[in-house]
Short mmCIF file of N, CA and C in Angstrom, two decimals:
data_model
loop_
_atom_site.label_atom_id
_atom_site.label_comp_id
_atom_site.label_asym_id
_atom_site.label_seq_id
_atom_site.Cartn_x
_atom_site.Cartn_y
_atom_site.Cartn_z
N MET A 1 150.33 -142.34 -157.87
CA MET A 1 149.31 -142.05 -156.89
C MET A 1 149.00 -143.31 -156.11
N SER A 2 148.75 -143.09 -154.88
CA SER A 2 148.45 -144.25 -154.04
C SER A 2 146.94 -144.44 -153.95
N LYS A 3 146.58 -145.65 -153.73
CA LYS A 3 145.16 -145.97 -153.60
C LYS A 3 144.68 -145.64 -152.19
N LEU A 4 143.40 -145.35 -152.10
CA LEU A 4 142.83 -145.10 -150.79
C LEU A 4 142.70 -146.42 -150.06
N HIS A 5 143.13 -146.44 -148.86
CA HIS A 5 143.02 -147.64 -148.05
C HIS A 5 141.71 -147.60 -147.27
N GLY A 6 141.16 -148.73 -147.00
CA GLY A 6 139.91 -148.83 -146.26
C GLY A 6 140.01 -148.19 -144.89
N LYS A 7 141.17 -148.34 -144.25
CA LYS A 7 141.35 -147.76 -142.92
C LYS A 7 141.28 -146.24 -142.98
N SER A 8 141.85 -145.64 -144.01
CA SER A 8 141.84 -144.18 -144.14
C SER A 8 140.42 -143.65 -144.33
N VAL A 9 139.64 -144.35 -145.14
CA VAL A 9 138.25 -143.94 -145.38
C VAL A 9 137.45 -144.03 -144.08
N LEU A 10 137.59 -145.13 -143.36
CA LEU A 10 136.86 -145.30 -142.10
C LEU A 10 137.31 -144.26 -141.07
N LEU A 11 138.61 -143.99 -141.02
CA LEU A 11 139.13 -142.99 -140.09
C LEU A 11 138.56 -141.61 -140.42
N GLY A 12 138.52 -141.25 -141.69
CA GLY A 12 137.96 -139.97 -142.11
C GLY A 12 136.48 -139.85 -141.77
N MET A 13 135.73 -140.92 -142.01
CA MET A 13 134.30 -140.91 -141.68
C MET A 13 134.09 -140.81 -140.17
N GLY A 14 134.90 -141.52 -139.41
CA GLY A 14 134.78 -141.48 -137.95
C GLY A 14 135.05 -140.10 -137.41
N ILE A 15 136.12 -139.47 -137.90
CA ILE A 15 136.46 -138.12 -137.46
C ILE A 15 135.34 -137.14 -137.84
N GLY A 16 134.78 -137.30 -139.02
CA GLY A 16 133.67 -136.44 -139.46
C GLY A 16 132.45 -136.58 -138.58
N ILE A 17 132.12 -137.81 -138.20
CA ILE A 17 130.96 -138.05 -137.33
C ILE A 17 131.19 -137.43 -135.96
N ILE A 18 132.39 -137.63 -135.43
CA ILE A 18 132.71 -137.08 -134.10
C ILE A 18 132.65 -135.56 -134.12
N LEU A 19 133.23 -134.93 -135.13
CA LEU A 19 133.20 -133.46 -135.23
C LEU A 19 131.76 -132.94 -135.36
N THR A 20 130.96 -133.63 -136.14
CA THR A 20 129.56 -133.23 -136.31
C THR A 20 128.82 -133.33 -134.98
N ALA A 21 129.05 -134.40 -134.24
CA ALA A 21 128.39 -134.57 -132.94
C ALA A 21 128.82 -133.48 -131.96
N VAL A 22 130.12 -133.18 -131.93
CA VAL A 22 130.62 -132.14 -131.02
C VAL A 22 130.03 -130.78 -131.39
N LEU A 23 130.00 -130.46 -132.67
CA LEU A 23 129.41 -129.18 -133.09
C LEU A 23 127.92 -129.11 -132.76
N GLY A 24 127.22 -130.22 -132.93
CA GLY A 24 125.80 -130.26 -132.59
C GLY A 24 125.56 -130.03 -131.11
N ILE A 25 126.40 -130.64 -130.28
CA ILE A 25 126.27 -130.45 -128.83
C ILE A 25 126.54 -129.00 -128.46
N ILE A 26 127.59 -128.42 -129.04
CA ILE A 26 127.92 -127.02 -128.75
C ILE A 26 126.80 -126.10 -129.20
N PHE A 27 126.24 -126.37 -130.37
CA PHE A 27 125.18 -125.52 -130.92
C PHE A 27 123.93 -125.54 -130.04
N PHE A 28 123.51 -126.73 -129.61
CA PHE A 28 122.27 -126.85 -128.86
C PHE A 28 122.46 -126.73 -127.35
N LEU A 29 123.69 -126.68 -126.89
CA LEU A 29 123.96 -126.55 -125.46
C LEU A 29 123.48 -125.19 -124.98
N GLY A 30 122.65 -125.20 -124.00
CA GLY A 30 122.19 -123.93 -123.45
C GLY A 30 121.00 -123.33 -124.17
N TYR A 31 120.50 -123.96 -125.24
CA TYR A 31 119.33 -123.42 -125.92
C TYR A 31 118.09 -123.86 -125.17
N ALA A 32 117.41 -122.92 -124.57
CA ALA A 32 116.15 -123.20 -123.89
C ALA A 32 115.25 -121.99 -124.09
N PRO A 33 114.13 -122.17 -124.79
CA PRO A 33 113.24 -121.03 -125.01
C PRO A 33 112.67 -120.53 -123.68
N GLU A 34 112.51 -119.23 -123.59
CA GLU A 34 111.96 -118.61 -122.39
C GLU A 34 110.45 -118.86 -122.39
N MET A 35 110.00 -119.74 -121.51
CA MET A 35 108.58 -120.07 -121.46
C MET A 35 108.11 -120.01 -120.01
N ASP A 36 107.03 -119.31 -119.78
CA ASP A 36 106.40 -119.36 -118.48
C ASP A 36 105.00 -119.93 -118.68
N GLU A 37 104.30 -120.14 -117.61
CA GLU A 37 103.00 -120.80 -117.69
C GLU A 37 102.01 -120.02 -118.56
N ALA A 38 102.00 -118.72 -118.44
CA ALA A 38 101.07 -117.90 -119.21
C ALA A 38 101.37 -118.00 -120.71
N LYS A 39 102.65 -118.00 -121.06
CA LYS A 39 103.02 -118.08 -122.47
C LYS A 39 102.64 -119.44 -123.06
N VAL A 40 102.82 -120.50 -122.27
CA VAL A 40 102.45 -121.84 -122.73
C VAL A 40 100.94 -121.91 -122.96
N LYS A 41 100.17 -121.35 -122.04
CA LYS A 41 98.71 -121.37 -122.19
C LYS A 41 98.27 -120.56 -123.40
N ASP A 42 98.89 -119.40 -123.62
CA ASP A 42 98.56 -118.58 -124.79
C ASP A 42 98.84 -119.33 -126.08
N LEU A 43 99.99 -119.97 -126.16
CA LEU A 43 100.33 -120.73 -127.37
C LEU A 43 99.38 -121.91 -127.55
N ALA A 44 99.05 -122.60 -126.46
CA ALA A 44 98.13 -123.73 -126.55
C ALA A 44 96.76 -123.27 -127.03
N ARG A 45 96.30 -122.13 -126.51
CA ARG A 45 95.00 -121.60 -126.94
C ARG A 45 95.05 -121.18 -128.41
N LYS A 46 96.17 -120.60 -128.82
CA LYS A 46 96.34 -120.15 -130.20
C LYS A 46 96.26 -121.31 -131.18
N TYR A 47 96.83 -122.44 -130.80
CA TYR A 47 96.84 -123.60 -131.68
C TYR A 47 95.66 -124.54 -131.45
N GLY A 48 94.68 -124.11 -130.67
CA GLY A 48 93.47 -124.90 -130.49
C GLY A 48 93.65 -126.09 -129.58
N MET A 49 94.64 -126.07 -128.72
CA MET A 49 94.89 -127.20 -127.84
C MET A 49 94.10 -127.09 -126.53
N ILE A 50 93.56 -125.92 -126.25
CA ILE A 50 92.72 -125.72 -125.08
C ILE A 50 91.31 -125.46 -125.58
N GLU A 51 90.42 -126.33 -125.21
CA GLU A 51 89.03 -126.17 -125.61
C GLU A 51 88.33 -125.23 -124.63
N PRO A 52 87.32 -124.52 -125.09
CA PRO A 52 86.62 -123.59 -124.20
C PRO A 52 86.05 -124.25 -122.95
N HIS A 53 85.61 -125.50 -123.04
CA HIS A 53 85.00 -126.15 -121.88
C HIS A 53 86.04 -126.58 -120.84
N GLU A 54 87.33 -126.39 -121.13
CA GLU A 54 88.36 -126.74 -120.17
C GLU A 54 88.56 -125.64 -119.13
N HIS A 55 87.91 -124.50 -119.28
CA HIS A 55 88.07 -123.41 -118.33
C HIS A 55 87.28 -123.74 -117.07
N PRO A 56 87.90 -123.58 -115.91
CA PRO A 56 87.17 -123.84 -114.68
C PRO A 56 86.21 -122.69 -114.38
N GLY A 57 85.02 -123.03 -113.94
CA GLY A 57 84.06 -122.01 -113.55
C GLY A 57 83.48 -121.23 -114.71
N LYS A 58 83.01 -120.06 -114.40
CA LYS A 58 82.37 -119.22 -115.41
C LYS A 58 83.36 -118.20 -115.95
N LEU A 59 83.18 -117.86 -117.22
CA LEU A 59 84.00 -116.84 -117.86
C LEU A 59 83.18 -115.57 -117.92
N GLU A 60 83.77 -114.48 -117.52
CA GLU A 60 83.04 -113.22 -117.44
C GLU A 60 83.68 -112.18 -118.36
N ILE A 61 82.83 -111.46 -119.05
CA ILE A 61 83.30 -110.37 -119.91
C ILE A 61 82.41 -109.16 -119.67
N THR A 62 83.03 -108.01 -119.59
CA THR A 62 82.29 -106.76 -119.42
C THR A 62 82.45 -105.93 -120.68
N ILE A 63 81.32 -105.52 -121.22
CA ILE A 63 81.30 -104.72 -122.45
C ILE A 63 80.75 -103.35 -122.09
N SER A 64 81.51 -102.32 -122.45
CA SER A 64 81.04 -100.95 -122.21
C SER A 64 80.52 -100.37 -123.52
N GLU A 65 79.87 -99.23 -123.42
CA GLU A 65 79.27 -98.62 -124.61
C GLU A 65 80.30 -98.19 -125.64
N ASP A 66 81.51 -97.84 -125.19
CA ASP A 66 82.51 -97.36 -126.13
C ASP A 66 83.41 -98.47 -126.68
N ASP A 67 83.15 -99.73 -126.33
CA ASP A 67 83.92 -100.84 -126.90
C ASP A 67 83.59 -101.01 -128.37
N THR A 68 84.62 -101.24 -129.17
CA THR A 68 84.39 -101.52 -130.60
C THR A 68 84.11 -103.00 -130.78
N ILE A 69 83.56 -103.35 -131.92
CA ILE A 69 83.27 -104.75 -132.20
C ILE A 69 84.57 -105.56 -132.23
N THR A 70 85.63 -104.96 -132.77
CA THR A 70 86.92 -105.64 -132.82
C THR A 70 87.44 -105.90 -131.41
N GLY A 71 87.32 -104.92 -130.54
CA GLY A 71 87.77 -105.07 -129.16
C GLY A 71 86.98 -106.13 -128.41
N ILE A 72 85.67 -106.16 -128.63
CA ILE A 72 84.82 -107.15 -127.98
C ILE A 72 85.20 -108.55 -128.44
N VAL A 73 85.38 -108.71 -129.74
CA VAL A 73 85.71 -110.03 -130.29
C VAL A 73 87.08 -110.49 -129.79
N LYS A 74 88.02 -109.58 -129.69
CA LYS A 74 89.36 -109.94 -129.17
C LYS A 74 89.27 -110.40 -127.72
N LYS A 75 88.44 -109.73 -126.91
CA LYS A 75 88.25 -110.15 -125.52
C LYS A 75 87.67 -111.57 -125.47
N LEU A 76 86.68 -111.81 -126.32
CA LEU A 76 86.06 -113.14 -126.35
C LEU A 76 87.07 -114.21 -126.77
N GLU A 77 87.93 -113.87 -127.72
CA GLU A 77 88.94 -114.83 -128.18
C GLU A 77 89.97 -115.09 -127.08
N GLN A 78 90.38 -114.06 -126.37
CA GLN A 78 91.36 -114.23 -125.29
C GLN A 78 90.82 -115.09 -124.17
N LEU A 79 89.53 -114.99 -123.90
CA LEU A 79 88.93 -115.82 -122.87
C LEU A 79 88.69 -117.25 -123.35
N GLY A 80 88.78 -117.47 -124.65
CA GLY A 80 88.54 -118.80 -125.19
C GLY A 80 87.08 -119.07 -125.49
N ILE A 81 86.26 -118.03 -125.46
CA ILE A 81 84.83 -118.20 -125.75
C ILE A 81 84.63 -118.42 -127.24
N VAL A 82 85.40 -117.74 -128.07
CA VAL A 82 85.40 -117.98 -129.52
C VAL A 82 86.81 -118.37 -129.94
N LYS A 83 86.90 -119.21 -130.96
CA LYS A 83 88.21 -119.71 -131.38
C LYS A 83 88.89 -118.77 -132.36
N ASN A 84 88.14 -118.18 -133.27
CA ASN A 84 88.74 -117.35 -134.31
C ASN A 84 88.03 -116.00 -134.35
N ALA A 85 88.75 -114.95 -133.98
CA ALA A 85 88.14 -113.62 -133.88
C ALA A 85 87.64 -113.12 -135.23
N VAL A 86 88.40 -113.36 -136.28
CA VAL A 86 88.03 -112.84 -137.61
C VAL A 86 86.74 -113.49 -138.10
N SER A 87 86.67 -114.82 -138.03
CA SER A 87 85.46 -115.49 -138.52
C SER A 87 84.25 -115.15 -137.65
N PHE A 88 84.46 -114.96 -136.35
CA PHE A 88 83.35 -114.59 -135.47
C PHE A 88 82.86 -113.18 -135.79
N GLN A 89 83.78 -112.28 -136.07
CA GLN A 89 83.39 -110.91 -136.43
C GLN A 89 82.61 -110.91 -137.74
N ILE A 90 83.01 -111.72 -138.69
CA ILE A 90 82.28 -111.83 -139.96
C ILE A 90 80.87 -112.37 -139.70
N LYS A 91 80.76 -113.35 -138.80
CA LYS A 91 79.45 -113.92 -138.48
C LYS A 91 78.55 -112.86 -137.85
N ILE A 92 79.11 -112.01 -137.00
CA ILE A 92 78.33 -110.94 -136.38
C ILE A 92 77.80 -109.98 -137.45
N VAL A 93 78.66 -109.60 -138.38
CA VAL A 93 78.26 -108.69 -139.46
C VAL A 93 77.20 -109.34 -140.34
N ASN A 94 77.38 -110.62 -140.67
CA ASN A 94 76.41 -111.32 -141.52
C ASN A 94 75.04 -111.44 -140.85
N ARG A 95 75.01 -111.52 -139.54
CA ARG A 95 73.74 -111.61 -138.81
C ARG A 95 73.17 -110.23 -138.47
N ASN A 96 73.80 -109.17 -138.98
CA ASN A 96 73.36 -107.79 -138.71
C ASN A 96 73.27 -107.52 -137.21
N ALA A 97 74.20 -108.07 -136.45
CA ALA A 97 74.18 -107.92 -135.00
C ALA A 97 75.23 -106.94 -134.50
N LYS A 98 75.95 -106.32 -135.43
CA LYS A 98 77.06 -105.43 -135.05
C LYS A 98 76.61 -104.30 -134.14
N ASP A 99 75.49 -103.68 -134.45
CA ASP A 99 74.99 -102.54 -133.68
C ASP A 99 74.00 -102.95 -132.60
N LYS A 100 73.77 -104.25 -132.45
CA LYS A 100 72.79 -104.73 -131.48
C LYS A 100 73.41 -105.27 -130.19
N ILE A 101 74.75 -105.27 -130.12
CA ILE A 101 75.42 -105.79 -128.92
C ILE A 101 75.21 -104.80 -127.78
N LEU A 102 74.70 -105.32 -126.67
CA LEU A 102 74.34 -104.49 -125.53
C LEU A 102 75.48 -104.42 -124.52
N PRO A 103 75.73 -103.24 -123.95
CA PRO A 103 76.75 -103.15 -122.90
C PRO A 103 76.28 -103.87 -121.64
N GLY A 104 77.23 -104.38 -120.89
CA GLY A 104 76.90 -105.09 -119.66
C GLY A 104 77.97 -106.12 -119.33
N THR A 105 77.70 -106.88 -118.28
CA THR A 105 78.60 -107.95 -117.87
C THR A 105 77.92 -109.27 -118.19
N TYR A 106 78.64 -110.13 -118.87
CA TYR A 106 78.09 -111.40 -119.33
C TYR A 106 78.93 -112.55 -118.77
N GLU A 107 78.26 -113.64 -118.42
CA GLU A 107 78.94 -114.84 -117.96
C GLU A 107 78.73 -115.95 -118.98
N PHE A 108 79.80 -116.67 -119.24
CA PHE A 108 79.74 -117.79 -120.16
C PHE A 108 80.32 -119.02 -119.48
N VAL A 109 79.80 -120.17 -119.85
CA VAL A 109 80.34 -121.43 -119.35
C VAL A 109 81.59 -121.79 -120.14
N GLY A 110 81.59 -121.45 -121.41
CA GLY A 110 82.75 -121.72 -122.26
C GLY A 110 82.47 -122.72 -123.36
N ASN A 111 81.29 -123.35 -123.32
CA ASN A 111 80.97 -124.31 -124.37
C ASN A 111 79.84 -123.82 -125.28
N GLU A 112 79.55 -122.54 -125.24
CA GLU A 112 78.50 -121.98 -126.09
C GLU A 112 78.98 -121.94 -127.54
N SER A 113 78.04 -122.12 -128.45
CA SER A 113 78.36 -121.98 -129.87
C SER A 113 78.47 -120.49 -130.20
N GLU A 114 79.02 -120.19 -131.36
CA GLU A 114 79.15 -118.79 -131.76
C GLU A 114 77.79 -118.12 -131.88
N ASP A 115 76.79 -118.85 -132.39
CA ASP A 115 75.44 -118.29 -132.50
C ASP A 115 74.85 -117.99 -131.12
N GLU A 116 75.10 -118.89 -130.16
CA GLU A 116 74.61 -118.65 -128.80
C GLU A 116 75.28 -117.42 -128.18
N VAL A 117 76.57 -117.25 -128.44
CA VAL A 117 77.29 -116.09 -127.91
C VAL A 117 76.69 -114.81 -128.49
N ILE A 118 76.42 -114.81 -129.79
CA ILE A 118 75.82 -113.62 -130.42
C ILE A 118 74.44 -113.35 -129.83
N ASP A 119 73.65 -114.41 -129.64
CA ASP A 119 72.32 -114.24 -129.05
C ASP A 119 72.41 -113.65 -127.64
N ILE A 120 73.37 -114.12 -126.87
CA ILE A 120 73.53 -113.61 -125.50
C ILE A 120 73.94 -112.14 -125.52
N LEU A 121 74.89 -111.79 -126.37
CA LEU A 121 75.39 -110.41 -126.41
C LEU A 121 74.37 -109.42 -126.96
N THR A 122 73.46 -109.89 -127.80
CA THR A 122 72.45 -108.99 -128.38
C THR A 122 71.15 -108.98 -127.58
N GLY A 123 71.09 -109.80 -126.53
CA GLY A 123 69.90 -109.82 -125.71
C GLY A 123 68.82 -110.74 -126.23
N SER A 124 69.08 -111.50 -127.29
CA SER A 124 68.09 -112.44 -127.80
C SER A 124 67.88 -113.57 -126.80
N THR A 125 68.93 -113.91 -126.07
CA THR A 125 68.86 -114.88 -124.98
C THR A 125 69.25 -114.14 -123.72
N ILE A 126 68.43 -114.19 -122.70
CA ILE A 126 68.73 -113.46 -121.47
C ILE A 126 69.81 -114.23 -120.71
N HIS A 127 70.98 -113.64 -120.67
CA HIS A 127 72.13 -114.25 -120.00
C HIS A 127 72.99 -113.14 -119.43
N ASN A 128 72.39 -111.96 -119.32
CA ASN A 128 73.09 -110.74 -118.92
C ASN A 128 72.87 -110.52 -117.43
N GLU A 129 73.96 -110.08 -116.74
CA GLU A 129 73.81 -109.76 -115.31
C GLU A 129 73.35 -108.33 -115.15
#
């Protein structure tokens, strides 16, 4: 049996590195996730990268009599008024405010606390149009 020569080992390693690089380029060539501005903003809001006070102007939500509490909370979360719909819904139930939310159109600046939002929606704080 012949001994391995240093040149053979280096040549084998070099070929392996080159093949790995070529395969990596082929694999990642053309990979670009489909992202538009709305999708980027949704993901940023989902991961807490957009704070409520970053919204320009006033945020408006309209609540009708047939809206469910889950639907209302989801609207608030989509606008960025509340960060977590589930925890906000639990807070509403704990404050016995579930049946006290009044229909109407409400404006928010975007930096209100969850308690302030509940007060506004239940009419404890006059902020209703």
